[in-house]
PDB file of C-alpha atoms in Angstrom:
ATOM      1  CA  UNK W   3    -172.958  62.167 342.005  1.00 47.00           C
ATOM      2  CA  UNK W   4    -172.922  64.620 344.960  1.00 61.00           C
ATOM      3  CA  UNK W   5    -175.582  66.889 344.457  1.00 79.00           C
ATOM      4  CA  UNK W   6    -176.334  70.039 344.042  1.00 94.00           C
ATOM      5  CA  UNK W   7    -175.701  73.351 346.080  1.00 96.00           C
ATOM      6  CA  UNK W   8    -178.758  75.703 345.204  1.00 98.00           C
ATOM      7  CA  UNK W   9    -181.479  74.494 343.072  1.00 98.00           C
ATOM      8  CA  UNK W  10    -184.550  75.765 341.477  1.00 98.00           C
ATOM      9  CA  UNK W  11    -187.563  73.945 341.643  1.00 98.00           C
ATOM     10  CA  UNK W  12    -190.290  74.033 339.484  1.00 96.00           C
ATOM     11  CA  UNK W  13    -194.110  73.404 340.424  1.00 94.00           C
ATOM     12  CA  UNK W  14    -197.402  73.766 338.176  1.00 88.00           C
ATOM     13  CA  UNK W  15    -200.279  75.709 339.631  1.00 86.00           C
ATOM     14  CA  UNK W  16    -202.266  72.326 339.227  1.00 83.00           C
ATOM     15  CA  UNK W  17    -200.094  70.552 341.957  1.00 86.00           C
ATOM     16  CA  UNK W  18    -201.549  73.412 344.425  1.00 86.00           C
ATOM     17  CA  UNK W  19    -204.982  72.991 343.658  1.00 82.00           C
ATOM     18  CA  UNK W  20    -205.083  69.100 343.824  1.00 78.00           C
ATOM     19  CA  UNK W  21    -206.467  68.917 340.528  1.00 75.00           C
ATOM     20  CA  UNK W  22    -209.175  71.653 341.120  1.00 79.00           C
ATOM     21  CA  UNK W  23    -209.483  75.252 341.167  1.00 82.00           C
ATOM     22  CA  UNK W  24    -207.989  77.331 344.540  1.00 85.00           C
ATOM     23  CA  UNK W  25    -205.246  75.892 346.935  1.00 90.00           C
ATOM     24  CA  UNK W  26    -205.792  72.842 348.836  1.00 90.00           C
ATOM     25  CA  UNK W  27    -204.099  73.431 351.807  1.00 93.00           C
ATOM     26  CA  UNK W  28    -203.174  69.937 352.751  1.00 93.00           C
ATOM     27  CA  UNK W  29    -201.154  69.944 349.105  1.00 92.00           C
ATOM     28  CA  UNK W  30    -199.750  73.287 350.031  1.00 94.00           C
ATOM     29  CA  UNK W  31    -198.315  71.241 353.457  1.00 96.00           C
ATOM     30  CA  UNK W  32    -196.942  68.587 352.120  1.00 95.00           C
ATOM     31  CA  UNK W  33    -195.004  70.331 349.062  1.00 95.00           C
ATOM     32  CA  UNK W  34    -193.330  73.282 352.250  1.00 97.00           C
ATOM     33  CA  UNK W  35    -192.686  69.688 353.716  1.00 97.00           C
ATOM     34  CA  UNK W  36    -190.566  68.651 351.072  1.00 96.00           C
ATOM     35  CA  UNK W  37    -188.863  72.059 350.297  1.00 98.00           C
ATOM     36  CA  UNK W  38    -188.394  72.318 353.947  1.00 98.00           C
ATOM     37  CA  UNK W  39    -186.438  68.961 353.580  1.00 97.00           C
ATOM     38  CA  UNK W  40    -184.551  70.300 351.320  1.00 97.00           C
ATOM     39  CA  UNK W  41    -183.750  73.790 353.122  1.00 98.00           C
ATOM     40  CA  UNK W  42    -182.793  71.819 356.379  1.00 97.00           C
ATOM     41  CA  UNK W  43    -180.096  70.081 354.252  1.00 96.00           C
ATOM     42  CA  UNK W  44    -178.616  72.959 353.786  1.00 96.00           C
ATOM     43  CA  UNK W  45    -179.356  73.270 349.814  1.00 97.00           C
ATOM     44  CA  UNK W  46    -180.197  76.489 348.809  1.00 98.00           C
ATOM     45  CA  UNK W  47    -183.521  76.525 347.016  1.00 98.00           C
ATOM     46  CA  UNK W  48    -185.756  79.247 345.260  1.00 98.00           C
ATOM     47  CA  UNK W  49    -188.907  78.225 343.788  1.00 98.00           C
ATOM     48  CA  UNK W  50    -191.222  79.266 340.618  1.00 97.00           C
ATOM     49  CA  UNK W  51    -194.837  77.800 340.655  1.00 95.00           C
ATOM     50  CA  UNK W  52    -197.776  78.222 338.095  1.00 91.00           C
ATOM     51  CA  UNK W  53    -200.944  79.637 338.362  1.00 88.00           C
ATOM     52  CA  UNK W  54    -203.222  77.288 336.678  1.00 84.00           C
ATOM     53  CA  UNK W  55    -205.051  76.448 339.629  1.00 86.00           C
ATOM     54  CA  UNK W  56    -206.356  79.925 339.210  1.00 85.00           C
ATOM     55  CA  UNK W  57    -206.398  80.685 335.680  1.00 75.00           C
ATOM     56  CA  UNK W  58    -204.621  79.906 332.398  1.00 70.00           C
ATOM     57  CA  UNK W  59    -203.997  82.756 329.919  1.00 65.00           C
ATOM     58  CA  UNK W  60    -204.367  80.563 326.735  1.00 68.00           C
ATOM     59  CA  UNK W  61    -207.477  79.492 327.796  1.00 73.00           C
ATOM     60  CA  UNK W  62    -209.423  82.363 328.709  1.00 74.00           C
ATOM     61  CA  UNK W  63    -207.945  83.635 325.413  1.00 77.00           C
ATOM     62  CA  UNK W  64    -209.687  81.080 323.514  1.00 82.00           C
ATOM     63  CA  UNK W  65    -213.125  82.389 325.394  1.00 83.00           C
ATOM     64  CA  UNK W  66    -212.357  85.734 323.851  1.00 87.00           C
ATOM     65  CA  UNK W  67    -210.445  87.667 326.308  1.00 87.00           C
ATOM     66  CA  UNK W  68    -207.618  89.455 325.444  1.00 89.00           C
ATOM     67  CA  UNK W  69    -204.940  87.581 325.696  1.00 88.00           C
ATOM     68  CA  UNK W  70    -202.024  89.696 327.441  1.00 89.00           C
ATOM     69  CA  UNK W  71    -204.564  90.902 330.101  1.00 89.00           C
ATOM     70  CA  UNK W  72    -205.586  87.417 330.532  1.00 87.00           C
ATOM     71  CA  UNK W  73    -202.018  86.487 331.122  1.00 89.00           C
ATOM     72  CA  UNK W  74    -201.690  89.121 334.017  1.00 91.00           C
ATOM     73  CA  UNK W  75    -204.734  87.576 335.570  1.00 89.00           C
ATOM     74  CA  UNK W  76    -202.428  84.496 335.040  1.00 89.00           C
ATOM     75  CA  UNK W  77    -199.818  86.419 337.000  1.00 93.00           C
ATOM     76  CA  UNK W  78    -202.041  87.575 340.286  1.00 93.00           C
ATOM     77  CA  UNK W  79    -203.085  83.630 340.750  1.00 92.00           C
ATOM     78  CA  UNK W  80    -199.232  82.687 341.051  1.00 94.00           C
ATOM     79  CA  UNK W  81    -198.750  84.809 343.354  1.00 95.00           C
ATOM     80  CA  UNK W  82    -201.802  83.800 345.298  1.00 94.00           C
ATOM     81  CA  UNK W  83    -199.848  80.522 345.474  1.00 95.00           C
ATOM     82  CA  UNK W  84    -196.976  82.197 346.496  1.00 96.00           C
ATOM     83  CA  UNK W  85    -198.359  83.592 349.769  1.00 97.00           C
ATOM     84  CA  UNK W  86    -199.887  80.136 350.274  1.00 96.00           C
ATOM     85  CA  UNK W  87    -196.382  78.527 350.332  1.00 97.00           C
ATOM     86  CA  UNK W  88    -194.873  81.233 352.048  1.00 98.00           C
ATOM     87  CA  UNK W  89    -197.214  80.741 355.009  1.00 98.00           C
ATOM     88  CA  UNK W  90    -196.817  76.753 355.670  1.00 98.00           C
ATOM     89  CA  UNK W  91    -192.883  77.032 355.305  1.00 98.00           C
ATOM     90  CA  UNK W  92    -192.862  80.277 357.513  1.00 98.00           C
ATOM     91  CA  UNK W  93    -195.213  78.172 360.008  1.00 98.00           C
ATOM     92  CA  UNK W  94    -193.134  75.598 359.783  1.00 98.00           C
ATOM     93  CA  UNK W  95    -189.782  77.620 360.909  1.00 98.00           C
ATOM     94  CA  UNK W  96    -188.172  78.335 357.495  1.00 98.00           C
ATOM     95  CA  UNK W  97    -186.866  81.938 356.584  1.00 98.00           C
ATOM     96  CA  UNK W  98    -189.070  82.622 353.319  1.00 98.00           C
ATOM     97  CA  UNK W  99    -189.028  85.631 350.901  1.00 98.00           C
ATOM     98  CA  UNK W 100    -191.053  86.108 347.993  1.00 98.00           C
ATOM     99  CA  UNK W 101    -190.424  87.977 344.998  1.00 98.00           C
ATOM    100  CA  UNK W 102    -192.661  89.271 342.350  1.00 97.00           C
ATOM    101  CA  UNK W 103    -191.892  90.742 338.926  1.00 96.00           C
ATOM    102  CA  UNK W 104    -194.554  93.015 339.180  1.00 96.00           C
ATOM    103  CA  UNK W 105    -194.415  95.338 342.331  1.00 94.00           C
ATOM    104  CA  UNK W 106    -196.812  95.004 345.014  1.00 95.00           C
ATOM    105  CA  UNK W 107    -194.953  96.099 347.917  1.00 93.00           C
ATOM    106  CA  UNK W 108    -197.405  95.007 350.878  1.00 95.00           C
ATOM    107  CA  UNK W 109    -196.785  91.633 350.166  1.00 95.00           C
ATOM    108  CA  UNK W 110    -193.944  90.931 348.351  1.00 97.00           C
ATOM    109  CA  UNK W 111    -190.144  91.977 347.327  1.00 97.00           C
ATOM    110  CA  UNK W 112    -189.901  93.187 343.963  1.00 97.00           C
ATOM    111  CA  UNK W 113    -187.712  91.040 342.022  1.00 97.00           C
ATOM    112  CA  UNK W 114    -184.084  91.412 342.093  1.00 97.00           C
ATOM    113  CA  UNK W 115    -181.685  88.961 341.210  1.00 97.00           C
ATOM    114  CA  UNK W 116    -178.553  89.646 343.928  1.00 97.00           C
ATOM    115  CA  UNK W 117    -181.298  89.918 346.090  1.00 98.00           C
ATOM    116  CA  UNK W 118    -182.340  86.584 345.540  1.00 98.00           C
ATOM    117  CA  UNK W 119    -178.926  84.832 345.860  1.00 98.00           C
ATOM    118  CA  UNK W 120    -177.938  86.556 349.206  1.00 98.00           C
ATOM    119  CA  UNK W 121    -181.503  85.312 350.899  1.00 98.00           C
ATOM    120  CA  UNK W 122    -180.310  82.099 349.096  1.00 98.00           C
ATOM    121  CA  UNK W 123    -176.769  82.131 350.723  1.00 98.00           C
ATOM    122  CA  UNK W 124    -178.507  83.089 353.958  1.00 98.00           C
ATOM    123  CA  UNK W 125    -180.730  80.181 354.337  1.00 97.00           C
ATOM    124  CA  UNK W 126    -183.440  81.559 353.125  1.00 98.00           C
ATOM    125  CA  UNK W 127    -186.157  79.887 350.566  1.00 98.00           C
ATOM    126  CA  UNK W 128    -186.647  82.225 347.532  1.00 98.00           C
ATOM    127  CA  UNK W 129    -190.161  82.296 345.815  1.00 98.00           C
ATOM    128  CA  UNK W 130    -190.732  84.059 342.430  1.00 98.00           C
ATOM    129  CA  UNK W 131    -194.295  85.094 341.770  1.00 96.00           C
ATOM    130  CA  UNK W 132    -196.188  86.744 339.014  1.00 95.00           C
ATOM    131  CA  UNK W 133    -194.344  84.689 336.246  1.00 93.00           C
ATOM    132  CA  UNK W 134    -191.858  87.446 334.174  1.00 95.00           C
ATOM    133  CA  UNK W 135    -194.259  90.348 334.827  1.00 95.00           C
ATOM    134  CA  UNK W 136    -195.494  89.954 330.503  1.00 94.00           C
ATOM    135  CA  UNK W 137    -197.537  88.607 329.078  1.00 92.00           C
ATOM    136  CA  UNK W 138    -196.943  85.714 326.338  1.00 90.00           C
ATOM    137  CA  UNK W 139    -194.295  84.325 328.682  1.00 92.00           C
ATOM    138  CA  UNK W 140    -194.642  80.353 330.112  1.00 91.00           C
ATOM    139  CA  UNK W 141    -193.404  80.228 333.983  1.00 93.00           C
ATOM    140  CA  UNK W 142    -191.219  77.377 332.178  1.00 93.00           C
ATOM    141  CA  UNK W 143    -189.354  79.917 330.510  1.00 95.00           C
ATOM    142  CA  UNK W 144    -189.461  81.762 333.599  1.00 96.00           C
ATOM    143  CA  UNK W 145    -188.240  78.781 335.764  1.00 97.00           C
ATOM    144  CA  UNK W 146    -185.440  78.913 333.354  1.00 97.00           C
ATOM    145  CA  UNK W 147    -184.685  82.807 333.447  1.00 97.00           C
ATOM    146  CA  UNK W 148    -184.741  82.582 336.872  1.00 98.00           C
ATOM    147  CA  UNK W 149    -182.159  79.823 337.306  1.00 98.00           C
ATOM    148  CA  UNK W 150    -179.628  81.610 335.188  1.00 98.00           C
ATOM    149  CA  UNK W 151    -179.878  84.576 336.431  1.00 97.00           C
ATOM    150  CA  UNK W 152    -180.142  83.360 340.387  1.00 98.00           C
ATOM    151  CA  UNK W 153    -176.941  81.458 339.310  1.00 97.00           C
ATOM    152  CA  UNK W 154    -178.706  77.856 339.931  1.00 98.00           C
ATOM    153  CA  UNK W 155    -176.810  74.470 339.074  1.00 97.00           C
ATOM    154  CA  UNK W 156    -179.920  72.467 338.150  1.00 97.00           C
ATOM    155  CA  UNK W 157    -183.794  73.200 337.108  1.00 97.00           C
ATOM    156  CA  UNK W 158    -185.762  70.412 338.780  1.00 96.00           C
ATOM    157  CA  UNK W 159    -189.246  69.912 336.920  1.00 94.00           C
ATOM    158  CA  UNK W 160    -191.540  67.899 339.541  1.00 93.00           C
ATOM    159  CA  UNK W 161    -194.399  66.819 338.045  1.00 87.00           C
ATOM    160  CA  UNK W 162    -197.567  64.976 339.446  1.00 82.00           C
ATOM    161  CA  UNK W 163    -198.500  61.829 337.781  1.00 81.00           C
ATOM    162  CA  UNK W 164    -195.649  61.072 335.796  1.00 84.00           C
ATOM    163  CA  UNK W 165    -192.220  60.459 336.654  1.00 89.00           C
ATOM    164  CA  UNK W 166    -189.978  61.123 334.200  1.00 91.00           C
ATOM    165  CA  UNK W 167    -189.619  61.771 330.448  1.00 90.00           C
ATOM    166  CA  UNK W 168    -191.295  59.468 328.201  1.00 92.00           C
ATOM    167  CA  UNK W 169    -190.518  58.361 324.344  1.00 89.00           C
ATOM    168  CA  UNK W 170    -194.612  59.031 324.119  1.00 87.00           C
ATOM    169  CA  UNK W 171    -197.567  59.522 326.484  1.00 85.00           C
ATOM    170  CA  UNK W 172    -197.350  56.517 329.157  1.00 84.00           C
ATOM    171  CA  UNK W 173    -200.875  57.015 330.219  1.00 83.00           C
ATOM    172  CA  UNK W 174    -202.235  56.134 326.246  1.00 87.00           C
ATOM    173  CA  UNK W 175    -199.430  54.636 325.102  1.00 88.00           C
ATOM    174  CA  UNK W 176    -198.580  51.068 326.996  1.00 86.00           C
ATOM    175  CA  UNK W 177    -194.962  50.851 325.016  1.00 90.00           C
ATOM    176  CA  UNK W 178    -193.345  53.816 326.279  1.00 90.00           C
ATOM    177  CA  UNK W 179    -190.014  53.834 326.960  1.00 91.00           C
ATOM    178  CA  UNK W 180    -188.087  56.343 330.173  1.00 92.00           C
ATOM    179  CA  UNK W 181    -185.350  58.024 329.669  1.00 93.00           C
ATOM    180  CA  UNK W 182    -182.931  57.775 332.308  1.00 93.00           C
ATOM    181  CA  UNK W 183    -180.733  60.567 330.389  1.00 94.00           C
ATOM    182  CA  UNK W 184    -181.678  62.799 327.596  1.00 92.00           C
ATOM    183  CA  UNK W 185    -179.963  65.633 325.791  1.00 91.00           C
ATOM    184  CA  UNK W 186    -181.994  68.846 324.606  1.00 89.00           C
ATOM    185  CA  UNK W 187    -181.103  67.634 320.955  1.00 87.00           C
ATOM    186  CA  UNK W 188    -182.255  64.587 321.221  1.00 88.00           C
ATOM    187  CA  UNK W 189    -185.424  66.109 322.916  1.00 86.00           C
ATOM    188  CA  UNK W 190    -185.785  68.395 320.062  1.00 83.00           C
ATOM    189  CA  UNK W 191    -185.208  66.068 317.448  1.00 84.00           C
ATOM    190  CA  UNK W 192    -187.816  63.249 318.842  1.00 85.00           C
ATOM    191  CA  UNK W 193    -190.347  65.930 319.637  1.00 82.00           C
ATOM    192  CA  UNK W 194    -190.584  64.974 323.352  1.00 85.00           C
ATOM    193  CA  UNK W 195    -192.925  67.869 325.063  1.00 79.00           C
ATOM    194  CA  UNK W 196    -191.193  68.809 328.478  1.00 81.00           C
ATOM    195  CA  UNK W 197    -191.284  72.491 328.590  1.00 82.00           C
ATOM    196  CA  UNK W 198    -192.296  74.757 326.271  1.00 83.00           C
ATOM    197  CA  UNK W 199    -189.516  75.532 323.445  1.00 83.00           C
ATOM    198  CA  UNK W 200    -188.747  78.457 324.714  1.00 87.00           C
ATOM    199  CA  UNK W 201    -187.522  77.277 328.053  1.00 89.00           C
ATOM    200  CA  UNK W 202    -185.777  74.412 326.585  1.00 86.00           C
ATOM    201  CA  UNK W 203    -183.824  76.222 324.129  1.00 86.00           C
ATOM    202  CA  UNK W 204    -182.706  78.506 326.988  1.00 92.00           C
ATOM    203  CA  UNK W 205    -181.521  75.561 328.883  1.00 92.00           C
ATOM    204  CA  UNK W 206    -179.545  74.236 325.917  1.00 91.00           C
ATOM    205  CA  UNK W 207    -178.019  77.546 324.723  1.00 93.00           C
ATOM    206  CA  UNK W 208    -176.709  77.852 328.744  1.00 96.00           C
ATOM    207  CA  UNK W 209    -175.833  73.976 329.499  1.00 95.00           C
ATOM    208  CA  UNK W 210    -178.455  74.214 332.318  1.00 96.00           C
ATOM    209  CA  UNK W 211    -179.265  70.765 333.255  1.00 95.00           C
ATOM    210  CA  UNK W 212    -182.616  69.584 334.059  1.00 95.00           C
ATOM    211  CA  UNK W 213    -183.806  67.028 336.235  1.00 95.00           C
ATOM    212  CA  UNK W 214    -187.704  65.702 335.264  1.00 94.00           C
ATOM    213  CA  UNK W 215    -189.342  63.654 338.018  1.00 94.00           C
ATOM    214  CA  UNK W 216    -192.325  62.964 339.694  1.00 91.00           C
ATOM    215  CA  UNK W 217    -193.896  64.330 342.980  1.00 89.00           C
ATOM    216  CA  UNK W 218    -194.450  60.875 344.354  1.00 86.00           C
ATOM    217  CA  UNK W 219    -193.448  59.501 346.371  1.00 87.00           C
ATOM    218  CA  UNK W 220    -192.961  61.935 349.544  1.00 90.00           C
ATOM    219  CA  UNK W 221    -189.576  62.862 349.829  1.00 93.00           C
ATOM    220  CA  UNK W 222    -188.268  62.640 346.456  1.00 95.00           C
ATOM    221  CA  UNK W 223    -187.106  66.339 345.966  1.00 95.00           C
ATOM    222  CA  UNK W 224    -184.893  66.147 349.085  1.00 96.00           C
ATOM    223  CA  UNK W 225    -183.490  62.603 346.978  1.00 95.00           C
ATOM    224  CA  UNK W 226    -182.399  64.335 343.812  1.00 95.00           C
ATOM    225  CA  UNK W 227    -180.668  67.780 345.053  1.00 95.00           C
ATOM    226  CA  UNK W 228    -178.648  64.851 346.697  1.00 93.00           C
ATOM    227  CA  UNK W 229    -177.804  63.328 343.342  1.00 90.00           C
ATOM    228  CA  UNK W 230    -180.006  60.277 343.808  1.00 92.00           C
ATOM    229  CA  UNK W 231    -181.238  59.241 339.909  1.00 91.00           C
ATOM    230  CA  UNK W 232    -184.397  59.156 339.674  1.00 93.00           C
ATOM    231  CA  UNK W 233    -186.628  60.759 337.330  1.00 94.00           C
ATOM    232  CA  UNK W 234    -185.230  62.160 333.898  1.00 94.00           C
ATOM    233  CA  UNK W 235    -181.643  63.780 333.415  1.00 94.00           C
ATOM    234  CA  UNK W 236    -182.056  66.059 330.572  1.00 93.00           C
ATOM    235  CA  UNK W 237    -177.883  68.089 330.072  1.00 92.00           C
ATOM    236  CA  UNK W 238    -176.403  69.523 326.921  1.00 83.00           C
ATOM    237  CA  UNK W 239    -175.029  65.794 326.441  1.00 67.00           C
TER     238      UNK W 239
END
């Protein structure tokens, strides 16, 4: 396997807050680190984060709050992280843009796809903020959306904690198995949760492949754009 050629990487909000709420900059550094990595490699990479370090729409909906303006709260945290990344990559030498699908013009591009690519074929890293500017919508099945229409080979899924895809929970279940490889109807039919359906389905339908791995050690995003195996394969099969 030779790797990939532009990517999309996928982060959750949590990752940026270490666990708690707001960005903890010494995260922040370490994930431009890695993305920088990659960028120096000469992959092209955009990247989609959450914004659960901030504030989840589902569960302020559950305290009563209406749930699409909750989810645009949802939207103004991910771009929040956004700027954060922007600034340690830009500090750290590397061309960034960021792009949000709601305007706000002082600090960000709008989002438009060709766009995207050419800062991609120019070097640059590509950040997509404030998830698919509506509510009701994951920033998995924006990760996704974004791929496809960016014109990505691969969806990379780095998660903290865990480091792959497992038959059941690893942390409560001691006899679960990792997948090296997995296809979406497998996934489906065993129930596994990776993304939300939504995003998977939109990976299947388009035969987007999806690698599933974990954050640790340093360095492993750099390893898989440059086909090393680790993590979780997840393809059309």
């Amino acid at each position: 396997m030779t790797g990939y050629k532009r990517v999309l990487l996928k982060l959750s909000g949590e990752v940026f807050g270490g666990g708690k709420v707001g960005v903890d900059p010494d995260v922040v550094e370490k994930v431009a680190r890695e993305i920088k990595a990659v960028s120096d490699s000469g992959v092209q990479i955009a990247v989609v984060t959450g914004g659960g370090n901030f504030f989840r729409g589902a569960e302020l909906q559950q305290r009563g709050m209406e749930r699409a303006r909750a989810d645009y709260m949802g939207m103004l945290g991910i771009v929040m992280n956004c700027l954060a990344l922007q600034d340690f990559l830009e500090r750290m030498g590397v061309d960034t843009r960021v792009q949000t699908a709601i305007t706000m013009g002082q600090v960000a591009e709008p989002y438009i796809p060709r766009k995207a690519i050419r800062h991609m074929e120019k070097g640059r890293v590509v950040i997509f903020g404030a998830g698919m500017g509506m509510p009701y919508f994951s920033t998995d099945t924006v990760a996704v959306q974004r791929a496809l229409e960016s014109k990505c080979d691969v969806v990379l899924v780095a998660k903290s904690g865990v480091d792959g895809v497992y038959s059941a929970d690893p942390k409560k279940d001691p006899t679960a198995v990792k997948y090296d490889d997995l296809s979406y109807e497998q996934a489906l039919t065993e129930g596994l949760k990776i993304m939300d359906q939504t995003a998977f389905a939109l990976c299947g339908e388009n035969k987007l492949p999806m690698v599933v791995f974990g954050m640790e050690p340093e360095g492993n995003i750099l390893r898989v754009v440059q086909g090393e195996r680790i993590g979780t394969l997840v393809s059309a099969g």
